[in-house]
mmCIF file of C-alpha atoms in Angstrom:
data_model
loop_
_atom_site.group_PDB
_atom_site.id
_atom_site.type_symbol
_atom_site.label_atom_id
_atom_site.label_comp_id
_atom_site.label_asym_id
_atom_site.label_seq_id
_atom_site.Cartn_x
_atom_site.Cartn_y
_atom_site.Cartn_z
ATOM 1 C CA MET A 24 150.899 25.895 100.416
ATOM 2 C CA SER A 25 150.542 23.576 97.451
ATOM 3 C CA GLU A 26 148.155 20.639 97.400
ATOM 4 C CA GLU A 27 151.106 18.239 96.900
ATOM 5 C CA LYS A 28 152.838 19.587 99.995
ATOM 6 C CA ASN A 29 149.622 19.192 102.002
ATOM 7 C CA LYS A 30 149.374 15.568 100.933
ATOM 8 C CA LYS A 31 152.966 14.897 102.039
ATOM 9 C CA ILE A 32 152.340 16.462 105.475
ATOM 10 C CA SER A 33 149.079 14.536 105.845
ATOM 11 C CA LYS A 34 150.822 11.276 104.901
ATOM 12 C CA LYS A 35 153.617 11.893 107.403
ATOM 13 C CA PHE A 36 151.054 12.672 110.112
ATOM 14 C CA TRP A 37 149.187 9.388 109.622
ATOM 15 C CA ILE A 38 152.416 7.374 109.492
ATOM 16 C CA ILE A 39 153.518 8.874 112.835
ATOM 17 C CA ALA A 40 150.056 8.426 114.383
ATOM 18 C CA ILE A 41 149.821 4.761 113.330
ATOM 19 C CA SER A 42 153.382 4.074 114.539
ATOM 20 C CA LEU A 43 152.600 5.581 117.946
ATOM 21 C CA CYS A 44 149.396 3.541 118.247
ATOM 22 C CA CYS A 45 151.249 0.316 117.407
ATOM 23 C CA ALA A 46 153.996 1.096 119.918
ATOM 24 C CA PHE A 47 151.447 1.883 122.635
ATOM 25 C CA THR A 48 149.557 -1.354 121.947
ATOM 26 C CA ILE A 49 152.743 -3.441 122.192
ATOM 27 C CA ILE A 50 153.722 -1.763 125.490
ATOM 28 C CA LEU A 51 150.223 -2.296 126.890
ATOM 29 C CA ILE A 52 150.114 -5.992 125.955
ATOM 30 C CA THR A 53 153.617 -6.562 127.341
ATOM 31 C CA GLY A 54 152.696 -4.812 130.577
ATOM 32 C CA ILE A 55 149.506 -6.840 131.023
ATOM 33 C CA SER A 56 151.335 -10.106 130.275
ATOM 34 C CA SER A 57 154.093 -9.264 132.766
ATOM 35 C CA ALA A 58 151.595 -8.308 135.463
ATOM 36 C CA HIS A 59 149.642 -11.522 134.912
ATOM 37 C CA ALA A 60 152.787 -13.639 135.069
ATOM 38 C CA LYS A 61 153.869 -11.965 138.304
ATOM 39 C CA ALA A 62 150.398 -12.385 139.840
ATOM 40 C CA SER A 63 150.330 -16.180 139.501
ATOM 41 C CA LYS A 64 151.306 -17.912 142.741
ATOM 42 C CA ILE A 65 151.992 -21.593 143.395
ATOM 43 C CA VAL A 66 152.263 -23.261 146.797
ATOM 44 C CA LYS A 67 153.835 -26.710 146.481
ATOM 45 C CA LYS A 68 153.741 -29.413 149.130
ATOM 46 C CA GLU A 69 156.001 -32.414 148.674
ATOM 47 C CA MET A 70 155.150 -35.807 150.173
ATOM 48 C CA ASP A 71 156.376 -39.364 149.878
ATOM 49 C CA GLY A 72 155.492 -40.529 146.399
ATOM 50 C CA GLY A 73 153.829 -37.378 145.123
ATOM 51 C CA SER A 74 153.018 -33.686 145.508
ATOM 52 C CA ILE A 75 150.100 -31.252 145.562
ATOM 53 C CA LEU A 76 150.189 -27.695 144.230
ATOM 54 C CA LEU A 77 147.831 -24.903 145.160
ATOM 55 C CA LYS A 78 147.703 -22.268 142.400
ATOM 56 C CA TYR A 79 145.956 -18.903 142.469
ATOM 57 C CA VAL A 80 146.161 -15.447 140.920
ATOM 58 C CA GLY A 81 146.619 -12.420 143.166
ATOM 59 C CA ASN A 82 148.574 -11.218 146.145
ATOM 60 C CA THR A 83 146.798 -13.306 148.773
ATOM 61 C CA SER A 84 145.856 -16.980 148.995
ATOM 62 C CA GLY A 85 142.295 -16.329 150.040
ATOM 63 C CA LEU A 86 139.323 -14.007 150.101
ATOM 64 C CA THR A 87 138.611 -10.812 152.023
ATOM 65 C CA ILE A 88 135.258 -9.046 152.055
ATOM 66 C CA ASN A 89 135.278 -5.397 153.128
ATOM 67 C CA ALA A 90 132.285 -3.206 153.970
ATOM 68 C CA ALA A 91 130.114 -6.307 153.597
ATOM 69 C CA THR A 92 126.392 -5.990 154.270
ATOM 70 C CA PRO A 93 123.792 -8.678 155.103
ATOM 71 C CA THR A 94 123.121 -10.700 151.952
ATOM 72 C CA SER A 95 120.790 -13.600 151.155
ATOM 73 C CA ASP A 96 122.285 -16.927 150.086
ATOM 74 C CA LEU A 97 120.691 -16.782 146.634
ATOM 75 C CA VAL A 98 122.058 -13.320 145.859
ATOM 76 C CA ALA A 99 125.534 -14.154 147.182
ATOM 77 C CA ILE A 100 125.828 -17.395 145.207
ATOM 78 C CA GLN A 101 124.837 -15.658 141.969
ATOM 79 C CA ASN A 102 127.094 -12.622 142.499
ATOM 80 C CA GLU A 103 129.620 -12.480 139.639
ATOM 81 C CA SER A 104 131.632 -9.453 140.752
ATOM 82 C CA ALA A 105 135.364 -10.233 140.915
ATOM 83 C CA GLU A 106 135.691 -9.330 144.602
ATOM 84 C CA SER A 107 132.913 -11.735 145.665
ATOM 85 C CA TYR A 108 134.823 -14.989 145.033
ATOM 86 C CA PHE A 109 138.290 -16.528 144.998
ATOM 87 C CA ASP A 110 139.339 -18.936 142.228
ATOM 88 C CA PHE A 111 142.106 -21.455 142.794
ATOM 89 C CA SER A 112 143.274 -24.797 141.439
ATOM 90 C CA ILE A 113 144.854 -27.880 142.967
ATOM 91 C CA LYS A 114 147.216 -29.964 140.879
ATOM 92 C CA THR A 115 148.106 -33.480 142.015
ATOM 93 C CA VAL A 116 151.245 -35.243 140.818
ATOM 94 C CA LEU A 117 151.687 -38.942 141.587
ATOM 95 C CA ASN A 118 155.205 -40.263 141.292
ATOM 96 C CA LYS A 119 155.576 -43.525 143.202
ATOM 97 C CA ALA A 120 152.267 -43.244 145.032
ATOM 98 C CA ASN A 121 149.039 -44.911 143.889
ATOM 99 C CA THR A 122 146.749 -42.263 145.374
ATOM 100 C CA ILE A 123 146.818 -38.805 146.896
ATOM 101 C CA GLU A 124 144.201 -37.664 149.388
ATOM 102 C CA TYR A 125 143.851 -33.965 150.080
ATOM 103 C CA GLU A 126 141.533 -31.708 151.990
ATOM 104 C CA ILE A 127 140.761 -28.048 151.402
ATOM 105 C CA SER A 128 140.355 -25.833 154.445
ATOM 106 C CA ILE A 129 140.140 -22.142 155.217
ATOM 107 C CA LYS A 130 141.877 -20.294 158.031
ATOM 108 C CA LYS A 131 140.358 -17.151 159.506
ATOM 109 C CA ASN A 132 142.519 -14.037 159.498
ATOM 110 C CA ARG A 133 141.558 -12.553 162.863
ATOM 111 C CA ASN A 134 143.329 -9.263 162.245
ATOM 112 C CA LEU A 135 141.131 -8.500 159.236
ATOM 113 C CA SER A 136 137.810 -9.875 160.533
ATOM 114 C CA THR A 137 135.158 -7.913 162.432
ATOM 115 C CA ILE A 138 132.125 -10.094 161.651
ATOM 116 C CA ASN A 139 131.288 -12.962 164.023
ATOM 117 C CA ASP A 140 131.874 -16.494 162.697
ATOM 118 C CA ASP A 141 128.185 -17.339 163.162
ATOM 119 C CA ASP A 142 127.287 -14.527 160.771
ATOM 120 C CA ILE A 143 129.565 -15.658 157.945
ATOM 121 C CA LYS A 144 128.424 -18.039 155.210
ATOM 122 C CA VAL A 145 130.966 -20.198 153.358
ATOM 123 C CA TYR A 146 130.362 -21.786 149.953
ATOM 124 C CA LEU A 147 132.665 -23.843 147.726
ATOM 125 C CA GLU A 148 132.176 -24.823 144.087
ATOM 126 C CA LYS A 149 134.150 -27.174 141.848
ATOM 127 C CA GLU A 150 134.420 -26.895 138.080
ATOM 128 C CA VAL A 151 132.773 -29.810 136.279
ATOM 129 C CA ASP A 152 132.589 -29.830 132.475
ATOM 130 C CA GLY A 153 133.128 -26.080 132.258
ATOM 131 C CA THR A 154 130.621 -25.016 134.928
ATOM 132 C CA TYR A 155 130.958 -24.594 138.683
ATOM 133 C CA GLU A 156 128.914 -26.908 140.882
ATOM 134 C CA LYS A 157 128.357 -26.804 144.636
ATOM 135 C CA VAL A 158 130.483 -29.125 146.792
ATOM 136 C CA PHE A 159 130.044 -27.372 150.149
ATOM 137 C CA GLY A 160 127.619 -25.029 151.891
ATOM 138 C CA PRO A 161 126.393 -22.509 152.359
ATOM 139 C CA ASN A 162 127.349 -23.112 156.017
ATOM 140 C CA LYS A 163 128.457 -20.777 158.773
ATOM 141 C CA PHE A 164 132.157 -20.675 159.586
ATOM 142 C CA GLU A 165 133.054 -23.355 162.112
ATOM 143 C CA GLY A 166 136.610 -24.450 162.882
ATOM 144 C CA ILE A 167 137.543 -28.050 163.678
ATOM 145 C CA LYS A 168 138.396 -28.988 167.276
ATOM 146 C CA ARG A 169 141.592 -30.961 166.566
ATOM 147 C CA ASP A 170 144.210 -31.508 163.871
ATOM 148 C CA THR A 171 143.286 -34.037 161.166
ATOM 149 C CA LYS A 172 145.282 -37.048 159.938
ATOM 150 C CA LEU A 173 145.943 -35.262 156.655
ATOM 151 C CA GLY A 174 147.493 -32.297 158.444
ATOM 152 C CA THR A 175 144.782 -29.642 158.647
ATOM 153 C CA LYS A 176 145.235 -27.600 161.812
ATOM 154 C CA LYS A 177 142.758 -27.054 164.620
ATOM 155 C CA SER A 178 140.485 -24.005 164.164
ATOM 156 C CA ASN A 179 140.601 -24.273 160.354
ATOM 157 C CA MET A 180 137.336 -25.108 158.621
ATOM 158 C CA ILE A 181 137.403 -28.119 156.281
ATOM 159 C CA LEU A 182 135.425 -27.554 153.086
ATOM 160 C CA TYR A 183 136.186 -30.537 150.876
ATOM 161 C CA LYS A 184 138.118 -33.807 150.679
ATOM 162 C CA ASN A 185 139.252 -35.466 147.481
ATOM 163 C CA LYS A 186 141.053 -38.666 146.520
ATOM 164 C CA LYS A 187 143.054 -38.743 143.288
ATOM 165 C CA GLU A 188 144.335 -41.868 141.564
ATOM 166 C CA LYS A 189 146.034 -40.096 138.653
ATOM 167 C CA ASN A 190 147.665 -36.780 137.850
ATOM 168 C CA GLY A 191 145.274 -33.921 137.270
ATOM 169 C CA THR A 192 144.092 -30.414 138.115
ATOM 170 C CA ASP A 193 140.858 -29.480 139.880
ATOM 171 C CA ASN A 194 139.492 -25.920 139.758
ATOM 172 C CA TYR A 195 137.563 -24.438 142.682
ATOM 173 C CA ARG A 196 135.708 -21.231 143.524
ATOM 174 C CA LEU A 197 135.328 -20.014 147.116
ATOM 175 C CA ARG A 198 132.674 -17.560 148.262
ATOM 176 C CA ILE A 199 132.044 -15.972 151.664
ATOM 177 C CA TRP A 200 129.430 -13.399 152.651
ATOM 178 C CA MET A 201 127.657 -11.843 155.604
ATOM 179 C CA SER A 202 124.491 -13.722 156.499
ATOM 180 C CA ASP A 203 121.231 -11.879 155.958
ATOM 181 C CA GLY A 204 120.390 -12.672 159.585
ATOM 182 C CA CYS A 205 123.328 -10.626 160.886
ATOM 183 C CA LEU A 206 122.384 -7.625 163.030
ATOM 184 C CA MET A 207 125.558 -5.698 162.145
ATOM 185 C CA PRO A 208 125.031 -3.116 159.370
ATOM 186 C CA SER A 209 128.410 -3.911 157.814
ATOM 187 C CA GLY A 210 131.795 -5.476 158.517
ATOM 188 C CA SER A 211 134.783 -7.327 157.136
ATOM 189 C CA TYR A 212 136.008 -10.913 157.090
ATOM 190 C CA SER A 213 139.108 -12.597 155.697
ATOM 191 C CA VAL A 214 140.154 -16.210 155.139
ATOM 192 C CA ASP A 215 143.143 -17.989 153.603
ATOM 193 C CA VAL A 216 142.857 -21.247 151.655
ATOM 194 C CA GLU A 217 145.059 -24.104 152.818
ATOM 195 C CA ILE A 218 145.645 -27.545 151.308
ATOM 196 C CA ASN A 219 146.922 -30.620 153.120
ATOM 197 C CA GLY A 220 147.236 -34.212 151.979
ATOM 198 C CA LYS A 221 148.996 -37.545 151.970
ATOM 199 C CA ALA A 222 150.217 -39.870 149.256
ATOM 200 C CA LYS A 223 149.829 -43.638 149.584
#
C-alpha cells in the first residue's frame, strides 16, 4: 500500500473519530441539560397581595438519611457529601402587599423513619454573601403542639421565620443527622420542607 494511500486512510480515520467525539459531546450536554431542567421543582403558594415560591432540585421536597450512624454535631455540620444536605430557595413576590411573612418548617415522613425524634438533630443554614450561615440548631426534632397563624400545621417543626418587604430570593441548606448519643447502631429518617406565609 502506498504512503499516499495510507495518509488518506489515516486522514479519514481522524475525521470520523473527531466527528463521533463531537456528536457524543453534544448528546451528553443536551442530556444533562434536559435532566437538570426536569429536576427543578417549584411549589407556589398564592396569597392576597403576593406569593411565595419554594424551589428545589430533585424528586423530593426534603431530605432522607438512610443507614445513618451516630455522628457528632461538628462532623455533621462540616459534611459536604451531596446526600447529607438539602438545598432549597424561597422566592417572595409582593404585588399589592407591603410585606410577606413566611415560616419554614419540616414534616416528618413516618413511613421512612426508624430513628426516634429525640435522636435526630436538625440544622438550617441561610446563604449570606455567598456563604452559608447558621440560622437554626442543631436541635432535636420537636413538632409544634398547634397550628400557627401563618398556616404551619401541628406536628411540623418550625425552623425559621422571615419578613420580606421587597421581592427577593433566599437560599437555604437543611441538614439532619443521627445524634452521637443515640444507642441505635444505624437507622433512617426523612423530612419534607414546607413553607407557609401571609401577605399584608
